[in-house]
mmCIF file of C-alpha atoms and ligand atoms in Angstrom:
data_model
loop_
_atom_site.group_PDB
_atom_site.id
_atom_site.type_symbol
_atom_site.label_atom_id
_atom_site.label_comp_id
_atom_site.label_asym_id
_atom_site.label_seq_id
_atom_site.Cartn_x
_atom_site.Cartn_y
_atom_site.Cartn_z
ATOM 1 C CA MET A 1 160.714 84.103 37.773
ATOM 2 C CA ARG A 2 156.984 84.736 37.497
ATOM 3 C CA ILE A 3 155.495 87.631 35.559
ATOM 4 C CA ALA A 4 151.864 88.707 35.904
ATOM 5 C CA VAL A 5 150.446 89.687 32.489
ATOM 6 C CA LEU A 6 147.395 91.949 32.677
ATOM 7 C CA SER A 7 145.344 93.758 30.047
ATOM 8 C CA ASP A 8 142.320 96.010 29.672
ATOM 9 C CA VAL A 9 142.176 97.204 33.270
ATOM 10 C CA HIS A 10 139.874 100.028 32.100
ATOM 11 C CA ALA A 11 139.961 102.084 35.311
ATOM 12 C CA ASN A 12 138.450 99.297 37.424
ATOM 13 C CA LEU A 13 140.330 99.672 40.724
ATOM 14 C CA GLU A 14 138.379 96.958 42.555
ATOM 15 C CA ALA A 15 139.287 94.394 39.889
ATOM 16 C CA LEU A 16 142.907 95.578 39.654
ATOM 17 C CA ASP A 17 143.485 95.347 43.399
ATOM 18 C CA ALA A 18 141.987 91.849 43.549
ATOM 19 C CA VAL A 19 144.216 90.748 40.647
ATOM 20 C CA LEU A 20 147.360 92.284 42.149
ATOM 21 C CA ALA A 21 146.696 90.545 45.471
ATOM 22 C CA ARG A 22 146.237 87.188 43.722
ATOM 23 C CA ALA A 23 149.336 87.739 41.560
ATOM 24 C CA ASP A 24 151.295 88.486 44.710
ATOM 25 C CA GLU A 25 150.088 85.237 46.334
ATOM 26 C CA LEU A 26 151.179 83.407 43.185
ATOM 27 C CA GLY A 27 154.680 84.875 43.469
ATOM 28 C CA ALA A 28 154.621 87.417 40.621
ATOM 29 C CA GLU A 29 157.693 89.643 40.746
ATOM 30 C CA ARG A 30 156.934 91.769 37.688
ATOM 31 C CA HIS A 31 153.832 93.076 35.928
ATOM 32 C CA TRP A 32 153.286 93.615 32.213
ATOM 33 C CA VAL A 33 150.090 95.556 31.410
ATOM 34 C CA LEU A 34 148.989 95.504 27.783
ATOM 35 C CA GLY A 35 147.033 98.747 27.536
ATOM 36 C CA ASP A 36 143.540 100.164 27.937
ATOM 37 C CA LEU A 37 144.468 101.231 31.431
ATOM 38 C CA VAL A 38 141.522 103.668 31.430
ATOM 39 C CA GLY A 39 138.064 104.083 29.881
ATOM 40 C CA TYR A 40 134.679 102.492 30.801
ATOM 41 C CA ASN A 41 135.079 102.422 34.606
ATOM 42 C CA ALA A 42 135.340 105.174 37.211
ATOM 43 C CA ASP A 43 138.861 105.104 38.729
ATOM 44 C CA PRO A 44 141.341 106.136 36.001
ATOM 45 C CA ASP A 45 143.547 108.225 38.307
ATOM 46 C CA ALA A 46 143.750 105.638 41.117
ATOM 47 C CA VAL A 47 144.474 102.859 38.585
ATOM 48 C CA LEU A 48 147.324 104.787 36.928
ATOM 49 C CA MET A 49 148.842 105.625 40.294
ATOM 50 C CA ARG A 50 148.585 102.012 41.488
ATOM 51 C CA LEU A 51 150.270 100.697 38.329
ATOM 52 C CA ASP A 52 153.116 103.192 38.745
ATOM 53 C CA GLU A 53 153.455 102.303 42.456
ATOM 54 C CA ILE A 54 154.191 98.690 41.574
ATOM 55 C CA GLY A 55 156.571 99.641 38.743
ATOM 56 C CA ALA A 56 154.541 97.880 36.050
ATOM 57 C CA THR A 57 155.641 97.828 32.411
ATOM 58 C CA LEU A 58 152.805 99.649 30.635
ATOM 59 C CA LEU A 59 151.431 99.891 27.109
ATOM 60 C CA ALA A 60 148.832 102.303 25.747
ATOM 61 C CA GLY A 61 145.608 100.881 24.321
ATOM 62 C CA ASN A 62 143.232 102.603 21.932
ATOM 63 C CA HIS A 63 141.237 104.074 24.848
ATOM 64 C CA ASP A 64 144.423 105.506 26.411
ATOM 65 C CA LEU A 65 145.461 106.927 23.053
ATOM 66 C CA ALA A 66 142.002 108.468 22.529
ATOM 67 C CA ALA A 67 141.969 110.000 26.036
ATOM 68 C CA THR A 68 145.222 111.769 25.173
ATOM 69 C CA GLY A 69 144.173 112.919 21.712
ATOM 70 C CA ARG A 70 146.223 110.373 19.765
ATOM 71 C CA PHE A 71 143.363 108.217 18.431
ATOM 72 C CA ASP A 72 140.136 109.365 16.791
ATOM 73 C CA VAL A 73 137.276 109.303 19.322
ATOM 74 C CA THR A 74 134.729 108.935 16.492
ATOM 75 C CA TRP A 75 136.097 105.370 15.967
ATOM 76 C CA PHE A 76 134.294 104.341 19.189
ATOM 77 C CA ASN A 77 130.612 103.661 19.881
ATOM 78 C CA ARG A 78 128.656 106.350 21.746
ATOM 79 C CA VAL A 79 129.043 104.789 25.209
ATOM 80 C CA ALA A 80 132.796 104.221 24.887
ATOM 81 C CA ALA A 81 133.324 107.723 23.497
ATOM 82 C CA GLU A 82 131.381 109.225 26.403
ATOM 83 C CA ALA A 83 133.578 107.328 28.883
ATOM 84 C CA ILE A 84 136.733 108.492 27.088
ATOM 85 C CA ARG A 85 135.653 112.138 27.295
ATOM 86 C CA TRP A 86 134.743 111.696 30.986
ATOM 87 C CA THR A 87 138.176 110.125 31.593
ATOM 88 C CA ALA A 88 140.079 112.944 29.862
ATOM 89 C CA ASP A 89 138.200 115.486 32.032
ATOM 90 C CA ARG A 90 138.818 113.512 35.196
ATOM 91 C CA LEU A 91 142.585 112.978 34.769
ATOM 92 C CA GLY A 92 144.796 115.879 35.775
ATOM 93 C CA ARG A 93 147.565 117.175 33.557
ATOM 94 C CA GLU A 94 150.226 115.058 35.251
ATOM 95 C CA LEU A 95 148.406 111.753 34.722
ATOM 96 C CA LEU A 96 147.463 112.704 31.153
ATOM 97 C CA ASP A 97 151.168 113.319 30.490
ATOM 98 C CA ARG A 98 151.962 109.938 32.063
ATOM 99 C CA LEU A 99 149.446 108.285 29.732
ATOM 100 C CA ARG A 100 150.714 110.251 26.733
ATOM 101 C CA ALA A 101 154.219 108.786 27.257
ATOM 102 C CA LEU A 102 152.982 105.221 26.574
ATOM 103 C CA GLU A 103 153.034 103.365 23.245
ATOM 104 C CA PRO A 104 150.852 100.454 22.055
ATOM 105 C CA ARG A 105 153.889 98.191 21.618
ATOM 106 C CA ARG A 106 156.989 97.363 23.646
ATOM 107 C CA ASP A 107 159.412 94.481 23.543
ATOM 108 C CA ALA A 108 160.394 92.931 26.886
ATOM 109 C CA ASP A 109 163.075 90.242 27.261
ATOM 110 C CA GLY A 110 162.596 89.116 23.651
ATOM 111 C CA THR A 111 158.807 88.949 24.004
ATOM 112 C CA VAL A 112 156.578 91.201 21.911
ATOM 113 C CA LEU A 113 153.923 93.079 23.899
ATOM 114 C CA VAL A 114 151.114 94.754 21.947
ATOM 115 C CA HIS A 115 147.651 96.028 22.758
ATOM 116 C CA GLY A 116 145.880 94.937 19.558
ATOM 117 C CA SER A 117 147.974 93.009 17.055
ATOM 118 C CA VAL A 118 151.529 92.886 15.722
ATOM 119 C CA ALA A 119 150.345 94.339 12.415
ATOM 120 C CA ASP A 120 148.380 97.150 14.087
ATOM 121 C CA PRO A 121 149.300 97.441 17.793
ATOM 122 C CA ALA A 122 146.721 100.110 18.634
ATOM 123 C CA ALA A 123 143.481 98.908 17.151
ATOM 124 C CA GLU A 124 143.330 95.548 15.325
ATOM 125 C CA TYR A 125 141.418 92.733 17.067
ATOM 126 C CA VAL A 126 142.948 89.233 17.068
ATOM 127 C CA VAL A 127 139.835 87.098 17.526
ATOM 128 C CA ASN A 128 140.311 84.128 15.216
ATOM 129 C CA ILE A 129 143.000 82.074 13.483
ATOM 130 C CA SER A 130 142.941 84.230 10.379
ATOM 131 C CA ASP A 131 143.599 87.378 12.474
ATOM 132 C CA ALA A 132 146.442 85.563 14.260
ATOM 133 C CA ARG A 133 147.941 84.512 10.925
ATOM 134 C CA SER A 134 148.294 88.179 9.867
ATOM 135 C CA SER A 135 150.366 88.877 12.972
ATOM 136 C CA PHE A 136 152.492 85.705 12.654
ATOM 137 C CA ASP A 137 153.207 86.695 9.041
ATOM 138 C CA GLU A 138 154.105 90.273 9.983
ATOM 139 C CA GLU A 139 157.396 89.369 11.737
ATOM 140 C CA PRO A 140 159.159 86.276 13.122
ATOM 141 C CA PHE A 141 158.505 86.670 16.870
ATOM 142 C CA GLY A 142 158.500 83.598 19.126
ATOM 143 C CA LEU A 143 156.049 84.879 21.729
ATOM 144 C CA CYS A 144 153.613 87.782 21.718
ATOM 145 C CA PHE A 145 151.236 88.847 24.470
ATOM 146 C CA PHE A 146 148.256 90.898 23.300
ATOM 147 C CA GLY A 147 144.978 92.262 24.678
ATOM 148 C CA HIS A 148 142.134 94.397 23.257
ATOM 149 C CA THR A 149 139.533 91.621 22.699
ATOM 150 C CA HIS A 150 138.916 91.098 26.444
ATOM 151 C CA LEU A 151 138.886 87.322 25.738
ATOM 152 C CA PRO A 152 141.525 84.987 27.217
ATOM 153 C CA SER A 153 142.947 83.180 24.189
ATOM 154 C CA ALA A 154 146.048 81.426 22.859
ATOM 155 C CA PHE A 155 147.049 80.872 19.231
ATOM 156 C CA VAL A 156 150.026 78.614 18.578
ATOM 157 C CA ARG A 157 151.780 78.019 15.288
ATOM 158 C CA SER A 158 153.895 74.947 14.641
ATOM 159 C CA ASP A 159 155.000 73.738 11.203
ATOM 160 C CA GLY A 160 152.947 76.541 9.678
ATOM 161 C CA GLU A 161 149.670 75.308 11.201
ATOM 162 C CA ILE A 162 147.869 77.643 13.596
ATOM 163 C CA GLU A 163 145.704 76.230 16.364
ATOM 164 C CA ARG A 164 143.636 77.839 19.076
ATOM 165 C CA ARG A 165 144.304 76.457 22.571
ATOM 166 C CA PRO A 166 141.855 76.855 25.480
ATOM 167 C CA LEU A 167 143.005 78.684 28.610
ATOM 168 C CA PRO A 168 140.745 77.480 31.441
ATOM 169 C CA HIS A 169 141.198 78.975 34.902
ATOM 170 C CA GLY A 170 144.177 77.489 36.707
ATOM 171 C CA GLU A 171 145.273 75.102 33.932
ATOM 172 C CA PRO A 172 148.859 75.661 32.757
ATOM 173 C CA LEU A 173 149.635 75.703 29.032
ATOM 174 C CA ARG A 174 153.250 74.907 28.138
ATOM 175 C CA LEU A 175 154.458 76.771 25.046
ATOM 176 C CA GLU A 176 156.542 74.007 23.466
ATOM 177 C CA ASP A 177 159.918 74.618 21.865
ATOM 178 C CA GLY A 178 159.377 75.262 18.205
ATOM 179 C CA TRP A 179 155.970 76.834 18.692
ATOM 180 C CA ARG A 180 155.314 80.445 17.927
ATOM 181 C CA SER A 181 152.637 81.750 20.284
ATOM 182 C CA MET A 182 150.215 84.630 20.725
ATOM 183 C CA VAL A 183 148.549 84.766 24.137
ATOM 184 C CA ASN A 184 145.868 87.077 25.523
ATOM 185 C CA PRO A 185 145.365 87.178 29.325
ATOM 186 C CA GLY A 186 141.743 88.409 29.053
ATOM 187 C CA SER A 187 140.519 91.584 30.716
ATOM 188 C CA VAL A 188 141.019 92.682 34.309
ATOM 189 C CA GLY A 189 138.405 95.424 34.313
ATOM 190 C CA GLN A 190 135.688 94.387 31.838
ATOM 191 C CA PRO A 191 135.685 90.633 31.033
ATOM 192 C CA ARG A 192 133.570 89.723 27.979
ATOM 193 C CA ASP A 193 133.587 85.914 27.882
ATOM 194 C CA GLY A 194 130.525 85.516 30.105
ATOM 195 C CA ASP A 195 132.571 85.031 33.283
ATOM 196 C CA PRO A 196 132.421 88.258 35.312
ATOM 197 C CA ARG A 197 135.554 87.427 37.300
ATOM 198 C CA ALA A 198 138.661 89.486 36.495
ATOM 199 C CA SER A 199 141.127 87.673 34.229
ATOM 200 C CA PHE A 200 144.937 87.730 34.063
ATOM 201 C CA LEU A 201 147.768 85.251 33.559
ATOM 202 C CA ILE A 202 151.015 84.191 35.151
ATOM 203 C CA PHE A 203 153.939 83.691 32.747
ATOM 204 C CA GLU A 204 156.878 81.543 33.834
ATOM 205 C CA PRO A 205 159.510 82.345 31.192
ATOM 206 C CA ASP A 206 162.040 79.692 32.286
ATOM 207 C CA ASP A 207 159.518 76.882 31.752
ATOM 208 C CA ARG A 208 157.582 78.750 29.031
ATOM 209 C CA VAL A 209 154.314 78.166 30.856
ATOM 210 C CA VAL A 210 151.259 80.447 30.927
ATOM 211 C CA THR A 211 148.341 79.995 33.339
ATOM 212 C CA VAL A 212 145.174 82.093 33.288
ATOM 213 C CA HIS A 213 143.601 82.927 36.639
ATOM 214 C CA ARG A 214 140.112 84.279 37.284
ATOM 215 C CA VAL A 215 139.519 86.359 40.382
ATOM 216 C CA ALA A 216 136.218 87.352 42.004
ATOM 217 C CA TYR A 217 136.188 91.006 43.064
ATOM 218 C CA ASP A 218 133.830 93.667 44.435
ATOM 219 C CA VAL A 219 131.699 94.071 41.290
ATOM 220 C CA ALA A 220 128.980 95.933 43.235
ATOM 221 C CA GLY A 221 131.546 98.485 44.430
ATOM 222 C CA ALA A 222 132.815 99.141 40.906
ATOM 223 C CA GLN A 223 129.207 99.411 39.619
ATOM 224 C CA ALA A 224 128.261 101.912 42.336
ATOM 225 C CA LYS A 225 131.190 104.154 41.363
ATOM 226 C CA ILE A 226 130.182 104.066 37.678
ATOM 227 C CA ARG A 227 126.635 105.148 38.561
ATOM 228 C CA ALA A 228 127.828 107.822 41.010
ATOM 229 C CA ALA A 229 130.139 109.233 38.321
ATOM 230 C CA GLY A 230 127.224 109.588 35.891
ATOM 231 C CA LEU A 231 128.809 107.230 33.366
ATOM 232 C CA PRO A 232 126.345 105.237 31.192
ATOM 233 C CA ASP A 233 124.435 102.596 33.221
ATOM 234 C CA VAL A 234 125.207 99.909 30.661
ATOM 235 C CA LEU A 235 128.862 100.058 31.750
ATOM 236 C CA ALA A 236 127.826 99.048 35.276
ATOM 237 C CA ASP A 237 125.347 96.422 34.094
ATOM 238 C CA ARG A 238 127.835 94.590 31.866
ATOM 239 C CA LEU A 239 130.310 94.030 34.723
ATOM 240 C CA GLY A 240 127.699 91.851 36.426
ATOM 241 C CA VAL A 241 127.409 89.470 33.489
ATOM 242 C CA GLY A 242 130.934 89.605 32.049
ATOM 243 C CA ARG A 243 129.794 90.776 28.592
HETATM 244 ZN ZN1 ZN B 301 139.857 97.327 26.048
#
């Protein structure tokens, strides 16, 4: 069994389609998507429909919650807030209802799926070991997948010590028995680690292995749609540099 774990698609259809094609080549049979399906990029409706077509397990991120009136828009910077308002206008009632049905946490096959953190699934960023410790201390999960930071990252805890493990493209990380792990697949639709390629991971639950994959996609196409939609230029520019 192989599961594709995606996060922070952010309405980037070009990136999503490239990732789904690669996941398919890699034999993924299921898809877990850790929220922020919309916001920032220009294809929220097509992205939601595509994710439903493939029967993905979906979470809501803070952008999805804000677009459906469940998270305070004033929490966001000006550019993000503008994109959220544009998204809410663009989505029809049916897709807004679809988005409104999602929560920022779900459990799947004994694995915890959250957008932000275990302590605060909607909005807390897990960037460093101290952030990870708060989630490990919150409840005794064995494995948690999270998103929100747009940075591929893995925190593992064994004998009370927490370490950060690198997740380079194509290099498997085995989650050893006895470890507790928190793993972030990076962002499909707006990578921020300086590598503009879309990021996701393949999880092989039987062997407890995760492997991050980076996928080149039609960045110029996604940028052109952002500009044509009248969304802030900076949202197009940042896709080119992965920041
Ligand atoms: Zn996000």
